[in-house]
Amino acid sequence: MIFSLSGTGVSDGIAIGHAHLFSSGELELPEYELEPGDVSIEVDRLHQSARRCKEELSRMERELGGERRDSAAELLQAHRMMVDDDMLLGEAARRIRGENINAEWALDRQAALLRREFQRIEDEYLALRIEDLDQVVRLMQRQLAEQPAGVLDDRVPHQLDETVVLADALSPAELAALHQRSVAGLVTEHGSIWSHAAIVARGLGIPMVVAVHRSQRLLREGEPLILDSHYGIVLATRDERLHGHYAEKMALFRRNRRNLQRVLGEPDRTADGERFRLFGNAEVTEEIERCRSSGAVGVGLMRTEFIFASKDMADEQAQFEVYRDAVDQLQGRPLTIRTLDAGGDKLPAEMQHLSGPNPALGLRGIRMSLAMRELFQVQLRAILRASAHGPVRILLPMLSRIDEIAQARELIALSREQVQRAGVQPDPEIEVGGMIETPAAALLTCEMAAQLDFISIGSNDLIQYVLAVDRQDELVSHLFDPASRPVIEMLSRIVRGARAAGRPAQICGELAGDPEYIPLLLGLGIGEFSMPPGQIAAIKAVLVRTHAGRCRERMAAFLQDPGAPDGRALLSQLATVRR
Ligand code: PEP
Ligand code: MG
């Protein structure tokens, strides 16, 4: 018999092992009022618990070890900083003094207040901050209850390499502790692809499926499980054939991963010796470090929309710190910061009212920045200040008119003067590039590229505008065909335009990270690819064994023959163009 459950796979890989139901254990949280003389002793107790909590987090971080530890270590560091945050520790101490209540109660009340404030804004990023807050408060409460967190419960086996752990949710600290015991796989009832535990699992390469509702109730301790995190499924079965099949798949996956890692050490050249360059896309700051550790030559696209989900857009210092930290993490590799691409599906809450009747065709990207110059200049100043710390490039989104470039350059010059007056020397030759993602920009690529230092193709938007297919709409998603003739003609025109202006053609839409489309893009003459960092090794593996010259011949023949099949048939033909 096979019993199957599904959820969301947040990392790649297969795990086979016996189920272990994990619980962080319930905590008794006493609530009482203090005698007047006990107040400072209680404040002291709170601070002692915070100190022990930070020591615990530092110890876990030290013990993580291995080359894939970066995002896990980063989260543990972030949690350590949150322990000291005045809004948490400072306010909880003030509550002990002001309300005469014990430390557990004060911490609980303060956490409830912060949680309410975060919840007022409906946002995925802030949902993660609530997750952080809850995890940090729980760590501190465990210290107050003298039950250190990193020490897993006695019931957790010491060796977990043949165990799939089932939990309600996991904190990064718990996950790191389970990793130290070589856990085979993880299943949680809650969480999303963006939960911190998911980010840590991806970073550490642990197969994990989240949002498997009622899994702890439906699966039994010790039951043999197969977990396929690519497809987000959990199978409870003793069927030997199925176990054999997945054991082979697991061995193949591990071999492939080792090979992929090996390819990162090879030169960045195609099978016929042409040079290519691979960059990473960063959606959230955690991904900057992954871009570096995945062998990217830099960040080709740092989206900045996420920053404004948590920070005030007018706060230049907060923005500067995000950019400067990213520059520091990249250790000399270039950071391409895209200015705010608000609008369409990604408008910060305070700007929702600006989205017109058709947001995709409305005040989006550079249009919005030019309409809100003050805020645009705040962002430009923050970027220019960061450029004093390392190589930075500015990327303008959603260009559709040539004069937008001159207007943006004028504001960059103005912002530069302001920054210089404040005593900072930004990079005097900071490069300014533009996204080619509207048909208008595509048709004007040569003229635009002549006024820009580089261009980057935003294939996600370009395809939606060329084919008139909303990229978010499930009902028409089957029409979103990147290998259709109109898209290919448009991409070809962009590459020719860029070449005529003497600029390399770079692409940063999802296509760049899809191995299936690489021969097509290479065949059109694209040599720079920017993609989610997790895709870099797989894309490089395709590029090094593909013959660029032959791909170009195929694509030239395709473009000359209006009757040649496009779509899937073209992709299958191109897949045979190898060495
Ligand atoms: C694109 O449109 O291809 C792109 C990279 O930008 P975004 O997906 O952020 O709109
Ligand atoms: Mg876009």
Coordinates of C-alpha atoms and ligand atoms in Angstrom, one line a residue:
M1 CA 0.0 0.0 0.0
I2 CA 1.2 3.5 -0.8
F3 CA 0.0 6.5 1.2
S4 CA 0.9 9.8 -0.4
L5 CA 0.8 13.3 0.9
S6 CA 1.7 16.5 -1.0
G7 CA 3.0 19.9 -0.1
T8 CA 5.5 22.4 -1.5
G9 CA 9.0 21.2 -2.3
V10 CA 11.4 24.0 -1.3
S11 CA 14.7 22.4 -2.3
D12 CA 15.8 19.7 -4.6
G13 CA 16.6 16.1 -3.7
I14 CA 15.2 12.8 -2.5
A15 CA 15.3 11.4 1.0
I16 CA 14.6 7.9 2.2
G17 CA 14.2 7.1 5.8
H18 CA 12.1 6.4 8.8
A19 CA 9.7 9.1 10.1
H20 CA 10.6 10.8 13.4
L21 CA 7.9 13.1 14.8
F22 CA 9.7 16.1 16.2
S23 CA 8.4 18.5 18.7
S24 CA 10.1 21.5 20.2
G25 CA 8.3 20.7 23.5
E26 CA 5.8 22.8 25.3
L27 CA 7.0 25.5 27.6
E28 CA 5.4 26.5 30.9
L29 CA 5.4 30.3 30.9
P30 CA 4.7 31.6 34.4
E31 CA 3.0 35.0 34.7
Y32 CA 3.2 36.9 38.1
E33 CA 3.6 40.3 39.5
L34 CA 6.8 41.3 41.2
E35 CA 7.5 42.4 44.7
P36 CA 9.0 46.0 44.5
G37 CA 12.4 44.8 45.5
D38 CA 12.6 42.1 42.9
V39 CA 12.4 44.4 39.8
S40 CA 16.1 44.8 39.1
I41 CA 16.8 41.1 39.8
E42 CA 14.1 40.3 37.1
V43 CA 15.6 42.7 34.6
D44 CA 18.9 41.0 35.3
R45 CA 17.4 37.6 34.7
L46 CA 16.0 38.8 31.3
H47 CA 19.5 40.1 30.3
Q48 CA 21.2 36.9 31.4
S49 CA 18.8 34.9 29.3
A50 CA 19.4 37.1 26.3
R51 CA 23.2 36.7 26.7
R52 CA 22.9 32.9 27.0
C53 CA 20.6 32.9 24.0
K54 CA 23.2 34.7 21.9
E55 CA 26.0 32.4 23.1
E56 CA 23.8 29.4 22.0
L57 CA 23.2 30.9 18.6
S58 CA 26.9 31.6 18.1
R59 CA 27.8 28.1 19.1
M60 CA 25.4 26.7 16.6
E61 CA 26.8 28.9 13.9
R62 CA 30.3 27.8 14.7
E63 CA 29.3 24.2 14.6
L64 CA 27.5 24.4 11.2
G65 CA 30.7 23.8 9.3
G66 CA 30.9 22.9 5.6
E67 CA 30.8 25.0 2.5
R68 CA 27.0 25.2 2.2
R69 CA 26.5 26.9 5.5
D70 CA 26.2 30.5 4.4
S71 CA 22.5 31.2 4.5
A72 CA 22.0 29.2 7.7
A73 CA 24.8 31.1 9.4
E74 CA 23.4 34.4 8.1
L75 CA 20.0 33.6 9.7
L76 CA 21.5 32.7 13.0
Q77 CA 23.4 36.0 12.9
A78 CA 20.2 37.8 12.2
H79 CA 18.5 36.1 15.1
R80 CA 21.4 37.0 17.4
M81 CA 21.0 40.6 16.4
M82 CA 17.2 40.5 17.0
V83 CA 17.8 39.3 20.6
D84 CA 19.5 42.6 21.3
D85 CA 16.9 44.7 19.4
D86 CA 15.7 47.6 21.6
M87 CA 12.1 47.1 20.4
L88 CA 12.3 43.6 22.0
L89 CA 14.8 43.4 24.8
G90 CA 14.8 47.1 25.7
E91 CA 11.0 47.3 25.7
A92 CA 10.6 44.1 27.6
A93 CA 13.0 45.4 30.3
R94 CA 11.0 48.6 30.4
R95 CA 7.8 46.6 30.9
I96 CA 9.3 44.7 33.8
R97 CA 10.1 48.0 35.5
G98 CA 6.9 49.9 34.4
E99 CA 4.3 47.1 34.8
N100 CA 6.0 45.2 37.7
I101 CA 5.7 41.8 35.9
N102 CA 8.1 38.9 35.5
A103 CA 10.4 38.5 32.5
E104 CA 8.4 35.8 30.7
W105 CA 5.3 37.8 30.8
A106 CA 7.0 41.0 29.8
L107 CA 8.6 39.3 26.8
D108 CA 5.3 37.7 25.8
R109 CA 3.4 41.0 26.0
Q110 CA 6.0 42.9 24.0
A111 CA 6.2 40.1 21.3
A112 CA 2.4 40.3 21.0
L113 CA 2.5 44.0 20.4
L114 CA 5.2 43.7 17.8
R115 CA 3.4 40.8 16.1
R116 CA 0.2 43.0 15.9
E117 CA 2.2 45.8 14.3
F118 CA 3.7 43.5 11.7
Q119 CA 0.4 41.9 11.0
R120 CA -1.3 45.2 10.2
I121 CA 0.7 45.2 6.9
E122 CA -0.2 42.2 4.7
D123 CA 3.1 41.3 3.2
E124 CA 5.1 38.1 2.7
Y125 CA 8.3 39.7 3.8
L126 CA 6.8 40.9 7.1
A127 CA 5.3 37.5 7.6
L128 CA 8.9 36.2 7.7
R129 CA 9.8 38.8 10.3
I130 CA 6.9 37.5 12.4
E131 CA 8.4 34.1 12.0
D132 CA 11.8 35.4 13.1
L133 CA 10.3 37.2 16.1
D134 CA 8.4 34.1 17.3
Q135 CA 11.5 32.0 16.9
V136 CA 13.7 34.5 18.8
V137 CA 11.2 35.0 21.6
R138 CA 10.8 31.2 21.9
L139 CA 14.6 30.8 22.2
M140 CA 14.7 33.5 25.0
Q141 CA 11.7 31.9 26.8
R142 CA 13.5 28.6 26.7
Q143 CA 16.5 30.2 28.3
L144 CA 14.4 31.7 31.0
A145 CA 12.9 28.3 31.6
E146 CA 16.4 26.9 31.6
Q147 CA 15.8 24.6 28.6
P148 CA 18.4 25.6 26.1
A149 CA 17.2 25.4 22.5
G150 CA 20.1 24.1 20.5
V151 CA 20.1 21.0 22.6
L152 CA 17.6 18.8 20.9
D153 CA 15.2 16.8 23.0
D154 CA 16.6 13.5 24.3
R155 CA 14.0 11.7 22.1
V156 CA 15.7 12.9 18.9
P157 CA 18.1 10.2 17.7
H158 CA 21.8 11.2 17.5
Q159 CA 22.3 10.0 14.0
L160 CA 19.6 11.1 11.5
D161 CA 21.0 10.1 8.2
E162 CA 18.2 7.6 7.7
T163 CA 15.5 9.7 9.3
V164 CA 12.9 12.0 7.8
V165 CA 11.9 14.5 10.5
L166 CA 8.3 15.6 10.7
A167 CA 7.6 18.8 12.5
D168 CA 4.9 21.5 12.8
A169 CA 7.5 24.2 11.9
L170 CA 11.2 24.4 12.4
S171 CA 13.3 27.4 13.4
P172 CA 16.7 27.9 11.7
A173 CA 18.3 27.0 15.0
E174 CA 16.5 23.7 15.2
L175 CA 17.2 23.0 11.5
A176 CA 20.9 23.7 12.0
A177 CA 20.9 21.3 15.0
L178 CA 19.2 18.6 12.9
H179 CA 21.7 19.2 10.1
Q180 CA 24.5 18.5 12.5
R181 CA 23.0 15.1 13.0
S182 CA 23.0 14.6 9.2
V183 CA 19.2 14.6 8.9
A184 CA 18.1 12.9 5.6
G185 CA 14.9 15.0 5.0
L186 CA 12.4 17.4 6.5
V187 CA 8.6 17.7 6.4
T188 CA 6.7 20.5 8.0
E189 CA 3.0 21.1 8.4
H190 CA 3.4 24.9 7.8
G191 CA 5.7 27.2 5.9
S192 CA 6.3 28.4 2.4
I193 CA 9.1 28.5 -0.1
W194 CA 10.2 31.8 1.5
S195 CA 10.2 30.6 5.1
H196 CA 13.5 30.9 6.7
A197 CA 13.7 27.2 7.4
A198 CA 13.2 26.7 3.7
I199 CA 16.0 29.1 2.8
V200 CA 18.3 27.3 5.3
A201 CA 17.3 23.9 3.9
R202 CA 18.1 25.0 0.4
G203 CA 21.4 26.5 1.5
L204 CA 22.4 23.3 3.3
G205 CA 21.1 21.1 0.5
I206 CA 18.6 19.2 2.7
P207 CA 15.5 17.8 0.9
M208 CA 12.4 19.5 2.4
V209 CA 8.7 19.6 1.8
V210 CA 6.7 22.2 3.6
A211 CA 2.9 22.8 4.0
V212 CA 2.1 19.1 4.3
H213 CA -1.0 19.6 6.3
R214 CA -1.8 17.1 9.0
S215 CA 1.3 15.1 8.2
Q216 CA 2.1 14.6 11.9
R217 CA -1.3 13.1 12.5
L218 CA -1.4 11.0 9.3
L219 CA 2.1 9.5 9.5
R220 CA 3.4 7.3 12.3
E221 CA 6.7 7.3 14.2
G222 CA 9.2 4.9 12.5
E223 CA 7.1 4.5 9.3
P224 CA 9.3 4.1 6.1
L225 CA 9.1 7.3 4.1
I226 CA 10.2 8.5 0.7
L227 CA 10.4 12.3 0.2
D228 CA 10.8 13.9 -3.2
S229 CA 11.3 17.6 -2.6
H230 CA 11.4 18.4 -6.3
Y231 CA 7.8 17.4 -6.7
G232 CA 6.8 18.2 -3.1
I233 CA 5.6 14.7 -2.3
V234 CA 5.9 12.4 0.7
L235 CA 5.2 8.7 0.2
A236 CA 4.6 6.3 3.1
T237 CA 5.2 2.8 1.8
R238 CA 7.1 -0.4 2.3
D239 CA 6.9 -1.3 -1.3
E240 CA 10.4 -2.6 -2.2
R241 CA 10.2 -1.8 -5.9
L242 CA 9.3 1.8 -5.2
H243 CA 12.1 2.1 -2.6
G244 CA 14.6 0.7 -5.1
H245 CA 13.4 3.1 -7.8
Y246 CA 13.8 6.1 -5.5
A247 CA 17.2 4.9 -4.1
E248 CA 18.4 4.9 -7.8
K249 CA 17.0 8.4 -8.3
M250 CA 18.6 9.6 -5.2
A251 CA 22.0 8.2 -6.2
L252 CA 21.6 9.8 -9.6
F253 CA 20.7 13.1 -8.1
R254 CA 23.7 13.1 -5.8
R255 CA 26.0 12.2 -8.7
N256 CA 24.6 15.0 -10.8
R257 CA 25.0 17.5 -8.0
R258 CA 28.6 16.5 -7.6
N259 CA 29.1 16.9 -11.4
L260 CA 27.4 20.2 -11.4
Q261 CA 29.6 21.5 -8.6
R262 CA 32.6 20.3 -10.6
V263 CA 31.5 22.2 -13.7
L264 CA 31.8 25.5 -11.7
G265 CA 35.6 25.0 -11.8
E266 CA 35.7 24.8 -15.6
P267 CA 36.5 27.9 -17.8
D268 CA 33.4 30.0 -18.8
R269 CA 33.6 28.9 -22.4
T270 CA 31.2 27.1 -24.7
A271 CA 32.2 23.8 -26.4
D272 CA 33.6 25.8 -29.3
G273 CA 35.6 28.1 -27.1
E274 CA 33.3 31.2 -26.9
R275 CA 33.3 33.2 -23.7
F276 CA 30.1 33.6 -21.7
R277 CA 29.4 35.3 -18.4
L278 CA 27.1 34.2 -15.7
F279 CA 25.5 36.5 -13.1
G280 CA 23.0 36.0 -10.3
N281 CA 19.6 37.5 -9.7
A282 CA 18.9 38.5 -6.1
E283 CA 15.3 38.9 -5.0
V284 CA 16.1 39.1 -1.3
T285 CA 19.3 40.0 0.5
E286 CA 19.9 36.4 1.5
E287 CA 20.5 35.6 -2.2
I288 CA 23.4 38.0 -2.6
E289 CA 25.7 35.6 -0.7
R290 CA 24.4 32.7 -2.7
C291 CA 25.2 34.5 -6.0
R292 CA 28.8 34.8 -4.8
S293 CA 29.1 31.2 -3.6
S294 CA 27.5 29.8 -6.7
G295 CA 30.3 31.1 -9.0
A296 CA 28.5 34.1 -10.4
V297 CA 30.8 36.9 -11.7
G298 CA 28.5 39.4 -10.1
V299 CA 24.9 40.2 -9.5
G300 CA 23.2 41.0 -12.8
L301 CA 19.8 42.0 -11.2
M302 CA 19.1 43.1 -7.7
R303 CA 15.4 43.7 -7.5
T304 CA 14.8 46.5 -5.0
E305 CA 11.0 46.1 -4.6
F306 CA 11.4 43.8 -1.5
I307 CA 13.3 46.5 0.4
F308 CA 10.3 48.7 0.5
A309 CA 8.1 46.0 1.8
S310 CA 9.9 46.5 5.1
K311 CA 11.5 49.9 4.9
D312 CA 10.2 53.4 4.5
M313 CA 11.0 54.5 0.9
A314 CA 12.1 57.9 2.1
D315 CA 14.7 56.4 4.4
E316 CA 17.9 56.9 2.5
Q317 CA 20.2 55.5 5.3
A318 CA 18.2 52.2 5.5
Q319 CA 18.4 51.8 1.7
F320 CA 22.1 52.6 1.7
E321 CA 22.8 50.0 4.3
V322 CA 21.1 47.3 2.3
Y323 CA 23.1 48.2 -0.8
R324 CA 26.4 48.6 1.0
D325 CA 26.0 45.2 2.8
A326 CA 25.4 43.6 -0.6
V327 CA 28.5 45.3 -2.1
D328 CA 30.5 44.1 0.9
Q329 CA 29.3 40.6 0.5
L330 CA 30.2 40.5 -3.2
Q331 CA 33.9 41.2 -2.4
G332 CA 34.7 43.2 -5.6
R333 CA 32.2 41.6 -8.0
P334 CA 29.8 44.1 -9.6
L335 CA 26.3 44.6 -8.1
T336 CA 23.6 45.7 -10.6
I337 CA 20.9 47.5 -8.6
R338 CA 17.7 47.9 -10.5
T339 CA 15.8 51.1 -9.4
L340 CA 12.3 50.6 -8.1
D341 CA 10.2 48.6 -10.5
A342 CA 7.0 49.3 -8.6
G343 CA 3.7 48.9 -10.5
G344 CA 1.9 46.0 -12.0
D345 CA 2.0 43.2 -9.6
K346 CA 4.5 44.6 -7.2
L347 CA 3.4 47.9 -5.8
P348 CA 4.4 48.8 -2.2
A349 CA 1.3 49.3 0.0
E350 CA 1.7 53.1 0.3
M351 CA 1.5 53.4 -3.5
Q352 CA -1.4 51.1 -4.2
H353 CA -3.6 54.1 -4.9
L354 CA -1.4 55.0 -7.9
S355 CA -2.1 51.8 -9.8
G356 CA -4.4 52.8 -12.6
P357 CA -7.1 50.8 -14.3
N358 CA -4.5 48.6 -16.0
P359 CA -1.4 48.5 -13.8
A360 CA 0.7 46.6 -16.4
L361 CA 0.3 49.5 -18.8
G362 CA 0.3 52.2 -16.2
L363 CA 2.6 54.0 -13.9
R364 CA 5.3 51.3 -13.7
G365 CA 9.0 51.1 -13.3
I366 CA 10.9 54.2 -14.5
R367 CA 7.6 56.0 -15.3
M368 CA 6.7 55.9 -11.6
S369 CA 10.3 56.9 -10.5
L370 CA 10.2 59.9 -12.9
A371 CA 6.7 60.8 -11.6
M372 CA 8.0 60.7 -8.0
R373 CA 11.4 62.4 -8.4
E374 CA 12.0 63.0 -4.7
L375 CA 11.7 59.3 -3.8
F376 CA 13.7 58.4 -6.9
Q377 CA 16.5 60.6 -5.8
V378 CA 16.5 59.1 -2.3
Q379 CA 17.1 55.7 -4.0
L380 CA 19.7 57.2 -6.4
R381 CA 21.6 58.8 -3.5
A382 CA 21.6 55.6 -1.5
I383 CA 22.9 53.7 -4.6
L384 CA 25.6 56.3 -5.3
R385 CA 26.8 56.2 -1.7
A386 CA 27.1 52.5 -1.9
S387 CA 29.2 52.8 -5.0
A388 CA 31.9 54.4 -2.9
H389 CA 32.3 50.9 -1.3
G390 CA 32.7 48.7 -4.4
P391 CA 31.5 48.2 -8.0
V392 CA 27.9 49.1 -8.5
R393 CA 25.8 49.5 -11.7
I394 CA 22.4 51.2 -12.0
L395 CA 19.7 49.5 -14.0
L396 CA 16.5 51.3 -15.1
P397 CA 13.4 49.2 -15.5
M398 CA 10.5 49.4 -18.0
L399 CA 12.0 51.9 -20.4
S400 CA 9.7 52.7 -23.3
R401 CA 10.9 56.1 -24.5
I402 CA 14.4 57.4 -25.3
D403 CA 13.9 60.6 -23.2
E404 CA 13.4 58.6 -20.0
I405 CA 17.2 57.8 -20.1
A406 CA 18.2 61.5 -20.3
Q407 CA 15.8 62.4 -17.5
A408 CA 17.1 59.6 -15.3
R409 CA 20.7 60.6 -16.1
E410 CA 19.9 64.2 -15.1
L411 CA 18.6 63.0 -11.8
I412 CA 21.6 60.8 -11.3
A413 CA 23.9 63.8 -11.9
L414 CA 21.9 65.9 -9.4
S415 CA 21.9 63.1 -6.8
R416 CA 25.7 62.8 -7.3
E417 CA 26.2 66.5 -6.5
Q418 CA 24.1 66.1 -3.3
V419 CA 26.1 63.1 -2.2
Q420 CA 29.4 64.8 -2.9
R421 CA 28.3 67.9 -1.0
A422 CA 27.7 65.6 1.9
G423 CA 31.4 64.5 1.6
V424 CA 31.0 61.1 -0.1
Q425 CA 32.8 60.4 -3.4
P426 CA 30.6 58.0 -5.4
D427 CA 32.1 56.0 -8.3
P428 CA 32.7 58.8 -10.9
E429 CA 32.0 56.3 -13.8
I430 CA 29.1 54.4 -12.4
E431 CA 27.5 52.5 -15.3
V432 CA 23.9 53.1 -16.1
G433 CA 22.0 50.4 -18.0
G434 CA 18.4 49.8 -19.1
M435 CA 16.0 46.9 -19.1
I436 CA 14.7 46.1 -22.6
E437 CA 11.4 44.6 -21.7
T438 CA 8.8 46.5 -23.7
P439 CA 8.3 46.2 -27.4
A440 CA 9.0 49.9 -27.7
A441 CA 12.4 49.6 -26.1
A442 CA 13.1 46.5 -28.1
L443 CA 12.5 48.4 -31.4
L444 CA 14.7 51.2 -30.1
T445 CA 17.4 49.1 -28.7
C446 CA 20.2 50.5 -30.8
E447 CA 19.3 54.2 -30.0
M448 CA 18.8 53.4 -26.3
A449 CA 21.9 51.3 -26.0
A450 CA 23.9 54.3 -27.5
Q451 CA 22.8 56.3 -24.5
L452 CA 23.4 53.6 -21.9
D453 CA 26.4 51.6 -20.7
F454 CA 24.7 48.3 -20.9
I455 CA 21.4 46.7 -21.6
S456 CA 19.6 43.8 -20.0
I457 CA 16.7 41.9 -21.6
G458 CA 13.8 41.4 -19.2
S459 CA 12.2 38.5 -21.0
N460 CA 9.4 38.0 -18.4
D461 CA 7.8 41.3 -19.3
L462 CA 9.0 41.4 -22.9
I463 CA 7.1 38.1 -23.6
Q464 CA 3.9 39.3 -21.9
Y465 CA 3.9 42.5 -23.8
V466 CA 4.9 41.0 -27.2
L467 CA 2.3 38.2 -27.0
A468 CA -0.3 40.2 -25.0
V469 CA -0.4 37.4 -22.4
D470 CA -0.6 38.4 -18.7
R471 CA 2.3 36.7 -17.0
Q472 CA 0.3 36.1 -13.8
D473 CA -2.9 34.8 -15.4
E474 CA -3.3 31.0 -15.2
L475 CA -6.0 31.1 -17.8
V476 CA -3.7 32.2 -20.6
S477 CA -0.4 30.7 -19.3
H478 CA -0.4 28.1 -22.1
L479 CA 0.0 31.0 -24.6
F480 CA 3.1 32.3 -22.8
D481 CA 5.5 30.7 -25.3
P482 CA 9.1 32.1 -25.2
A483 CA 10.1 30.0 -28.2
S484 CA 7.3 31.4 -30.4
R485 CA 8.3 33.2 -33.6
P486 CA 7.3 36.7 -32.5
V487 CA 9.4 36.5 -29.3
I488 CA 12.4 35.1 -31.2
E489 CA 12.1 37.9 -33.8
M490 CA 12.0 40.5 -31.0
L491 CA 15.0 39.0 -29.1
S492 CA 17.0 38.8 -32.4
R493 CA 16.2 42.5 -33.1
I494 CA 17.4 43.4 -29.6
V495 CA 20.7 41.6 -29.9
R496 CA 21.3 43.2 -33.3
G497 CA 20.5 46.6 -31.9
A498 CA 22.8 46.2 -29.0
R499 CA 25.6 44.9 -31.2
A500 CA 25.2 47.9 -33.6
A501 CA 25.7 50.2 -30.5
G502 CA 28.7 48.2 -29.4
R503 CA 27.0 46.8 -26.2
P504 CA 26.9 43.2 -25.1
A505 CA 23.4 41.6 -24.9
Q506 CA 22.6 40.4 -21.4
I507 CA 19.4 38.7 -20.3
C508 CA 18.0 38.6 -16.8
G509 CA 14.5 37.2 -17.1
E510 CA 13.5 33.6 -16.1
L511 CA 14.5 32.3 -19.5
A512 CA 18.2 32.8 -18.6
G513 CA 17.9 30.2 -15.9
D514 CA 16.1 27.6 -17.9
P515 CA 18.5 25.0 -19.5
E516 CA 16.0 24.3 -22.2
Y517 CA 16.2 27.8 -23.7
I518 CA 20.0 28.2 -23.5
P519 CA 20.8 26.9 -27.0
L520 CA 18.2 29.3 -28.4
L521 CA 19.6 32.3 -26.6
L522 CA 23.1 31.4 -27.4
G523 CA 22.0 31.0 -31.1
L524 CA 20.6 34.5 -31.1
G525 CA 24.0 35.8 -29.9
I526 CA 23.4 36.3 -26.2
G527 CA 26.5 35.7 -24.1
E528 CA 25.6 37.1 -20.7
F529 CA 23.0 35.4 -18.5
S530 CA 21.7 36.5 -15.1
M531 CA 19.6 34.0 -13.2
P532 CA 18.5 32.8 -9.7
P533 CA 21.8 31.6 -8.1
G534 CA 20.5 28.1 -7.6
Q535 CA 20.4 27.7 -11.4
I536 CA 24.0 28.8 -12.2
A537 CA 25.7 25.4 -12.1
A538 CA 22.9 23.7 -14.3
I539 CA 23.1 26.5 -16.9
K540 CA 26.9 26.4 -17.0
A541 CA 26.8 22.6 -17.5
V542 CA 24.6 23.2 -20.6
L543 CA 26.7 26.1 -21.9
V544 CA 30.1 24.3 -21.6
R545 CA 28.9 21.4 -23.7
T546 CA 27.0 23.4 -26.4
H547 CA 28.5 24.6 -29.7
A548 CA 27.6 28.3 -29.9
G549 CA 28.5 28.5 -33.6
R550 CA 26.1 25.6 -34.5
C551 CA 23.3 27.2 -32.5
R552 CA 23.8 30.4 -34.4
E553 CA 23.6 28.6 -37.7
R554 CA 20.3 26.9 -36.7
M555 CA 18.8 30.1 -35.4
A556 CA 19.9 32.0 -38.6
A557 CA 18.2 29.3 -40.7
F558 CA 15.1 29.6 -38.6
L559 CA 14.9 33.4 -38.9
Q560 CA 15.3 33.1 -42.7
D561 CA 12.5 30.6 -43.1
P562 CA 9.1 32.0 -42.1
G563 CA 7.6 28.4 -42.4
A564 CA 10.1 26.8 -40.0
P565 CA 8.4 25.3 -36.9
D566 CA 8.8 27.3 -33.7
G567 CA 7.9 26.4 -30.1
R568 CA 8.5 22.9 -28.8
A569 CA 9.7 21.6 -32.2
L570 CA 12.4 24.2 -32.4
L571 CA 13.5 23.5 -28.8
S572 CA 13.8 19.8 -29.6
Q573 CA 15.9 20.5 -32.7
L574 CA 18.2 22.8 -30.7
A575 CA 18.6 20.3 -27.9
T576 CA 20.5 18.1 -30.4
V577 CA 23.1 20.9 -31.0
R578 CA 25.9 19.9 -28.7
R579 CA 29.6 19.5 -29.2
Ligands
PEP1 C1 11.7 40.7 -16.5 O1 10.7 41.3 -16.8 O2 12.2 39.7 -17.2 C2 12.5 41.0 -15.3 C3 13.7 40.4 -15.0 O3 11.9 41.8 -14.4 P1 10.7 41.4 -13.4 O4 10.5 39.9 -13.5 O5 11.2 41.8 -12.0 O6 9.6 42.2 -13.9
MG2 MG 10.3 43.1 -15.7

